[in-house]
mmCIF file of C-alpha atoms in Angstrom:
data_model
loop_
_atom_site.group_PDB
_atom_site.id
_atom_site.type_symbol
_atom_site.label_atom_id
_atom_site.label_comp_id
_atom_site.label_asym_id
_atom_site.label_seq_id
_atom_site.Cartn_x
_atom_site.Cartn_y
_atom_site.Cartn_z
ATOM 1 C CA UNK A 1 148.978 22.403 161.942
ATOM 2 C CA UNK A 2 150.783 20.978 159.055
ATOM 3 C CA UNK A 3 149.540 17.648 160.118
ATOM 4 C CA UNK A 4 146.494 18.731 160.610
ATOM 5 C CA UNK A 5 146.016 19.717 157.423
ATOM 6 C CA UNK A 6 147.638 16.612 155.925
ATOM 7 C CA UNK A 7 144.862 14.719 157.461
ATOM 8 C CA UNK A 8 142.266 16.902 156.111
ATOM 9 C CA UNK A 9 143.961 17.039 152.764
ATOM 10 C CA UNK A 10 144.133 12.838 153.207
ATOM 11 C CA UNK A 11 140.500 12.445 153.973
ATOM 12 C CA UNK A 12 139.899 14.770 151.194
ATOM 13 C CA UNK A 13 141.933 12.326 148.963
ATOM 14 C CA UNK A 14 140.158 9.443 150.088
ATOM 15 C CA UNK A 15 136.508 11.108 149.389
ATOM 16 C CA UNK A 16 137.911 11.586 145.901
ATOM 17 C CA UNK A 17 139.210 8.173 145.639
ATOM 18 C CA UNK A 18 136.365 6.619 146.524
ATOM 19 C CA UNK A 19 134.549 9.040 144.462
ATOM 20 C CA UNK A 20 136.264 7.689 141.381
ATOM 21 C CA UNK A 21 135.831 4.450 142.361
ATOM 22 C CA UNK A 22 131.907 4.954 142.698
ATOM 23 C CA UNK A 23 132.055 6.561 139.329
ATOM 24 C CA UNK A 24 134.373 3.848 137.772
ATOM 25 C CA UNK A 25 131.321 1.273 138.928
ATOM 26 C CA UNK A 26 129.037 3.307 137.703
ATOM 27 C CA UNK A 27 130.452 3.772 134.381
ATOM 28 C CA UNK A 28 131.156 -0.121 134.136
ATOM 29 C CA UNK A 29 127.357 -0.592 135.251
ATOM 30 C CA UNK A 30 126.342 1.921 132.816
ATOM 31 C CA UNK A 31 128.291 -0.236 129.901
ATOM 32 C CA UNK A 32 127.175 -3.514 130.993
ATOM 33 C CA UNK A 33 123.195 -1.916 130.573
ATOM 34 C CA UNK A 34 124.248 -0.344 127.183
ATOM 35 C CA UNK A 35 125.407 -3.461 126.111
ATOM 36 C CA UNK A 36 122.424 -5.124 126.716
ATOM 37 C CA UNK A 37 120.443 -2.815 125.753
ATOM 38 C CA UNK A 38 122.744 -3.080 122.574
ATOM 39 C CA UNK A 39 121.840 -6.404 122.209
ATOM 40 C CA UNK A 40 118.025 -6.181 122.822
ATOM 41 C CA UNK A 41 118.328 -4.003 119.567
ATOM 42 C CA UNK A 42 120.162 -5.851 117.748
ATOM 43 C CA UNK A 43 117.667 -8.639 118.859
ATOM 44 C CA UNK A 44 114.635 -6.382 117.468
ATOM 45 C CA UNK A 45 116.331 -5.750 114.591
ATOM 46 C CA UNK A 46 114.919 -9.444 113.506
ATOM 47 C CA UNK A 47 111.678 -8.697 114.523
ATOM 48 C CA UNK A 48 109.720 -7.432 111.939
ATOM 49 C CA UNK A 49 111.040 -10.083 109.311
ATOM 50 C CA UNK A 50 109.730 -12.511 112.009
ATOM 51 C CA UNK A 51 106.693 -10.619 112.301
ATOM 52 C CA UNK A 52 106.512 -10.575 108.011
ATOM 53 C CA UNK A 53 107.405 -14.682 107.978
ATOM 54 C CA UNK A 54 104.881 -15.565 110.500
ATOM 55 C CA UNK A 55 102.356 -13.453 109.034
ATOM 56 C CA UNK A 56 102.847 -15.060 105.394
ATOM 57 C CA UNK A 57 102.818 -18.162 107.395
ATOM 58 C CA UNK A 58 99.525 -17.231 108.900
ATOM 59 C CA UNK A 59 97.933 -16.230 104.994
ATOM 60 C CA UNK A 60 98.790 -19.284 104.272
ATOM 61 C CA UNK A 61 97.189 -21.490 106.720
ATOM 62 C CA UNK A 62 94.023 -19.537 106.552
ATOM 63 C CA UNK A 63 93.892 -20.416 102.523
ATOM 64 C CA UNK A 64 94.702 -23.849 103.248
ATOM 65 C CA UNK A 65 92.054 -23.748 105.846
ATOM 66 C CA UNK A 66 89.717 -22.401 103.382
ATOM 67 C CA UNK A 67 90.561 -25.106 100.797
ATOM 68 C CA UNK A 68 90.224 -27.751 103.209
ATOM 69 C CA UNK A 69 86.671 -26.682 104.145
ATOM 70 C CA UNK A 70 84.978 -26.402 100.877
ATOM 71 C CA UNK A 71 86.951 -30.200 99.771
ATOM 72 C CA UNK A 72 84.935 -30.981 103.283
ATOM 73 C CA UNK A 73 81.323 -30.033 101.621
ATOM 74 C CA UNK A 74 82.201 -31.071 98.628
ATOM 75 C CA UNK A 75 82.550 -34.520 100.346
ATOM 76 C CA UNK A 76 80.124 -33.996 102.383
ATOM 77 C CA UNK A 77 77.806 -33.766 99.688
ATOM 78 C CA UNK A 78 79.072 -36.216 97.823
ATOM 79 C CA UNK A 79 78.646 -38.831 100.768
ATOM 80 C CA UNK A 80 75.098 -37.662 101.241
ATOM 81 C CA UNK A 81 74.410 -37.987 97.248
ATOM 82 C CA UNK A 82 75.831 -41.872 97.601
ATOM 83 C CA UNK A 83 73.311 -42.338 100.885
ATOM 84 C CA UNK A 84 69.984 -41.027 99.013
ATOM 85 C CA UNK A 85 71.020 -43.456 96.158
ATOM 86 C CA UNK A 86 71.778 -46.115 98.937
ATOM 87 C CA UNK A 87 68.171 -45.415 100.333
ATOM 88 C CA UNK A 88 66.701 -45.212 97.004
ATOM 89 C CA UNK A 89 67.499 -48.550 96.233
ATOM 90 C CA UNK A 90 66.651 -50.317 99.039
ATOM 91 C CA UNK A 91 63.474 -48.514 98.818
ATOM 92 C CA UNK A 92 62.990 -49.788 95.041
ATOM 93 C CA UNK A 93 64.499 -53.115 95.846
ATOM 94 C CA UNK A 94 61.464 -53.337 98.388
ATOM 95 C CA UNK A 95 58.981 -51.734 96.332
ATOM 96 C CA UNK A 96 59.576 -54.230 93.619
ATOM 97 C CA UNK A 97 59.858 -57.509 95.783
ATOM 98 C CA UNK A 98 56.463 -56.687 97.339
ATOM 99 C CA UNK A 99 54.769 -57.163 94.244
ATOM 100 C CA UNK A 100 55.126 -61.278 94.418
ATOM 101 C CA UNK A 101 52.824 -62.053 91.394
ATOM 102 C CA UNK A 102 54.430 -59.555 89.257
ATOM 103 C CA UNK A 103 51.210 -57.989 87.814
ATOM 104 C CA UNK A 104 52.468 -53.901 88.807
ATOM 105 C CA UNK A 105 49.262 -53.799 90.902
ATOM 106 C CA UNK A 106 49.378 -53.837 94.621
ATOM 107 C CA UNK A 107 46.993 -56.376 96.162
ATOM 108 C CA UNK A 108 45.822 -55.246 100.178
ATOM 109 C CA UNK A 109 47.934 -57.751 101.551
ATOM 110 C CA UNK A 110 51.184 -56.864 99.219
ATOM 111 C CA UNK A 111 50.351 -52.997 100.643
ATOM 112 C CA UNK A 112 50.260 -54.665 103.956
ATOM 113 C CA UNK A 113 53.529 -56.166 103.376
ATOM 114 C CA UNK A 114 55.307 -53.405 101.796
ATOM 115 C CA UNK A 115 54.304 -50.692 104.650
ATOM 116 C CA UNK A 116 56.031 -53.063 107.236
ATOM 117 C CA UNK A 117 59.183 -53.131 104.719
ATOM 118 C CA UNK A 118 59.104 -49.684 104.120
ATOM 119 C CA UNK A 119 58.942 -48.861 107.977
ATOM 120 C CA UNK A 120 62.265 -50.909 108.707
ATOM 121 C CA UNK A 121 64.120 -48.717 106.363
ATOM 122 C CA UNK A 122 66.829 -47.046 108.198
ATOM 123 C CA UNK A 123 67.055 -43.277 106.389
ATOM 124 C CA UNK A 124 63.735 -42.184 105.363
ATOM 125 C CA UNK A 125 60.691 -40.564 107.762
ATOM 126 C CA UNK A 126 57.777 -43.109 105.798
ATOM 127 C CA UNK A 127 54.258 -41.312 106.434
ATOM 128 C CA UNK A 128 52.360 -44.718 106.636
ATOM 129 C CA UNK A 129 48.830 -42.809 106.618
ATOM 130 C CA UNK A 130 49.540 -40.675 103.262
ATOM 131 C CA UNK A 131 50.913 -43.891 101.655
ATOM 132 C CA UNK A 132 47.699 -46.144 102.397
ATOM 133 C CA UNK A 133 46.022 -42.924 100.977
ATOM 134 C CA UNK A 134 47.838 -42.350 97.952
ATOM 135 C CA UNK A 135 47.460 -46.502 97.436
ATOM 136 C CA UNK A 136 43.943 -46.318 97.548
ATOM 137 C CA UNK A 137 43.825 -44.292 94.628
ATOM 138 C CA UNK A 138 46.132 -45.715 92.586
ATOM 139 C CA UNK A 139 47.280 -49.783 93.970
ATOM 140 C CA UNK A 140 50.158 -49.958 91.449
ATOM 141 C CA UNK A 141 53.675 -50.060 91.720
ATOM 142 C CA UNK A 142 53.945 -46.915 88.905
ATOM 143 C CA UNK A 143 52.117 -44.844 91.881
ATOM 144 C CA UNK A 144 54.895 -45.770 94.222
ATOM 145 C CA UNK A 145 57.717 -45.087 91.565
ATOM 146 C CA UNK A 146 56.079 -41.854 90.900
ATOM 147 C CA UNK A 147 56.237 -41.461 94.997
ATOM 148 C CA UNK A 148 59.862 -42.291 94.603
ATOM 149 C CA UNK A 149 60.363 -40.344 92.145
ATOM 150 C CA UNK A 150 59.262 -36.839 93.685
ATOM 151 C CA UNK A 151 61.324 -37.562 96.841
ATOM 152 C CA UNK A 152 64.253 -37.360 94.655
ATOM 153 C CA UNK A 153 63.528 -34.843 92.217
ATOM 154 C CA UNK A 154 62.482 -32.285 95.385
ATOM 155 C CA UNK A 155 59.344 -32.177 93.586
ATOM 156 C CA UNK A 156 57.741 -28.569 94.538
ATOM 157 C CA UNK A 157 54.158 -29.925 95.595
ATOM 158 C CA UNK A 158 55.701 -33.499 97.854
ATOM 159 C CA UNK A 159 58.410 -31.153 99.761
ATOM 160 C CA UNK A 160 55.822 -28.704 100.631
ATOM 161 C CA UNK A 161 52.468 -30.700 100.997
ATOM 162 C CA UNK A 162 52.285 -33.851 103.361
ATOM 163 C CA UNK A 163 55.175 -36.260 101.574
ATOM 164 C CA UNK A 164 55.016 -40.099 101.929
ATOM 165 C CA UNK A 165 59.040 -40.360 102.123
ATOM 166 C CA UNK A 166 61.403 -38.140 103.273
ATOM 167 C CA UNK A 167 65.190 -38.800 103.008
ATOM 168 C CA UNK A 168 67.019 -38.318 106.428
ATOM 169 C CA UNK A 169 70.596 -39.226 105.676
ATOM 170 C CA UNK A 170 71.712 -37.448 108.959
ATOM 171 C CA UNK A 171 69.692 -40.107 110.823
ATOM 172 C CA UNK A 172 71.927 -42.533 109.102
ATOM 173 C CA UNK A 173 75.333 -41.310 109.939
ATOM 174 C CA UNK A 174 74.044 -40.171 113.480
ATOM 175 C CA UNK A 175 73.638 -44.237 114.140
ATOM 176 C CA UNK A 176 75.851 -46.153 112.603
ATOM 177 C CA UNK A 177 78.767 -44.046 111.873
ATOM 178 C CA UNK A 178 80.695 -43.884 109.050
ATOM 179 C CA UNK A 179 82.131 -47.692 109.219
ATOM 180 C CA UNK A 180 78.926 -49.348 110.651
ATOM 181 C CA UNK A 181 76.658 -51.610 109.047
ATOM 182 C CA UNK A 182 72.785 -51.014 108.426
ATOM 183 C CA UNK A 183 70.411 -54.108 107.994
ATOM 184 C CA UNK A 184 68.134 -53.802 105.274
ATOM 185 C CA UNK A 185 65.306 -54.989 105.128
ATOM 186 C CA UNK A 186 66.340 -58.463 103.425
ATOM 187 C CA UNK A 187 68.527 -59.210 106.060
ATOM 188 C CA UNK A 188 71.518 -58.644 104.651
ATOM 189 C CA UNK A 189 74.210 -55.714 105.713
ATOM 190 C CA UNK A 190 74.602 -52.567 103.397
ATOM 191 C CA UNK A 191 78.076 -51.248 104.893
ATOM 192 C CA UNK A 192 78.645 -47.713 105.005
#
């Protein structure tokens, strides 16, 4: 009996050692996932000053962005300013050529002449039609330079009635690109 009951009271040992060993490894495990979890805090910890950097970083790359965009248009504008002055010219460079005995009065083959010219102009819409009407009026190169002159003012009446020239810059950059050249109509290259 006495035996008996030291092999009962052994087994019984053995549960409880194993017991405590299941508990040891389980409070070891435990530790290891504190730890960890430990860590992950301390980790979070840096977080929100990330959070604060990145978002200062973000303010500024939107202002930057901002400032960037309006130095764009005012480029932008300033580019298409320097092509309406490029047009301009060509267009009085052709106007004035066309009158070849230099009396300011269009004869009907120096209109012929100058409607051809003015058609090769890269950058303007020319209504040919209005022009020959206008002309008939008024054969002098003042009527033209008036013409001229509304196109760049934005003249009221010209943009809203039936305009002879109308400036089309986009047309120009569409084409040639920044760094191409345009003929005009002399032959030589205007680069842009």
């Amino acid at each position: 009996r006495k035996l008996r009951r030291w092999g009962s009271l052994r087994r019984e040992h053995n549960d409880l050692r194993r017991q405590a060993n299941f508990f040891v490894q389980e409070r070891e495990r435990l530790h290891r996932t504190l730890d960890r979890i430990d860590q992950k805090m301390a980790e979070l910890h840096y977080v929100p000053q990330e959070l604060h950097r990145l978002s200062k970083k973000h303010d500024q790359d939107v202002d930057r962005l901002t400032h960037i965009v309006q130095e764009k248009k005012l480029v932008q504008e300033k580019i298409r300013k320097k092509l309406q002055q490029r047009v301009m010219q060509q267009l009085l460079g052709v106007v004035v050529n066309a009158d070849k005995d230099s009396d300011f009065s269009l004869s009907p083959n120096e209109v012929d002449v100058l409607v051809v010219r003015l058609g090769l102009i890269e950058g303007i819409e020319f209504n040919e039609k209005r022009f020959r009407e206008m002309l008939a009026e008024d054969p002098s190169i003042h009527s033209v330079f008036k013409m001229l002159r509304s196109m760049q003012e934005g003249d009221e009446e010209y943009e809203y009635g039936n305009p002879v020239f109308v400036c089309k810059q986009e047309r120009l950059l569409e084409d040639k690109g920044a760094g191409g050249t345009n003929p005009t109509v002399d032959g030589t290259e205007a680069s842009f």
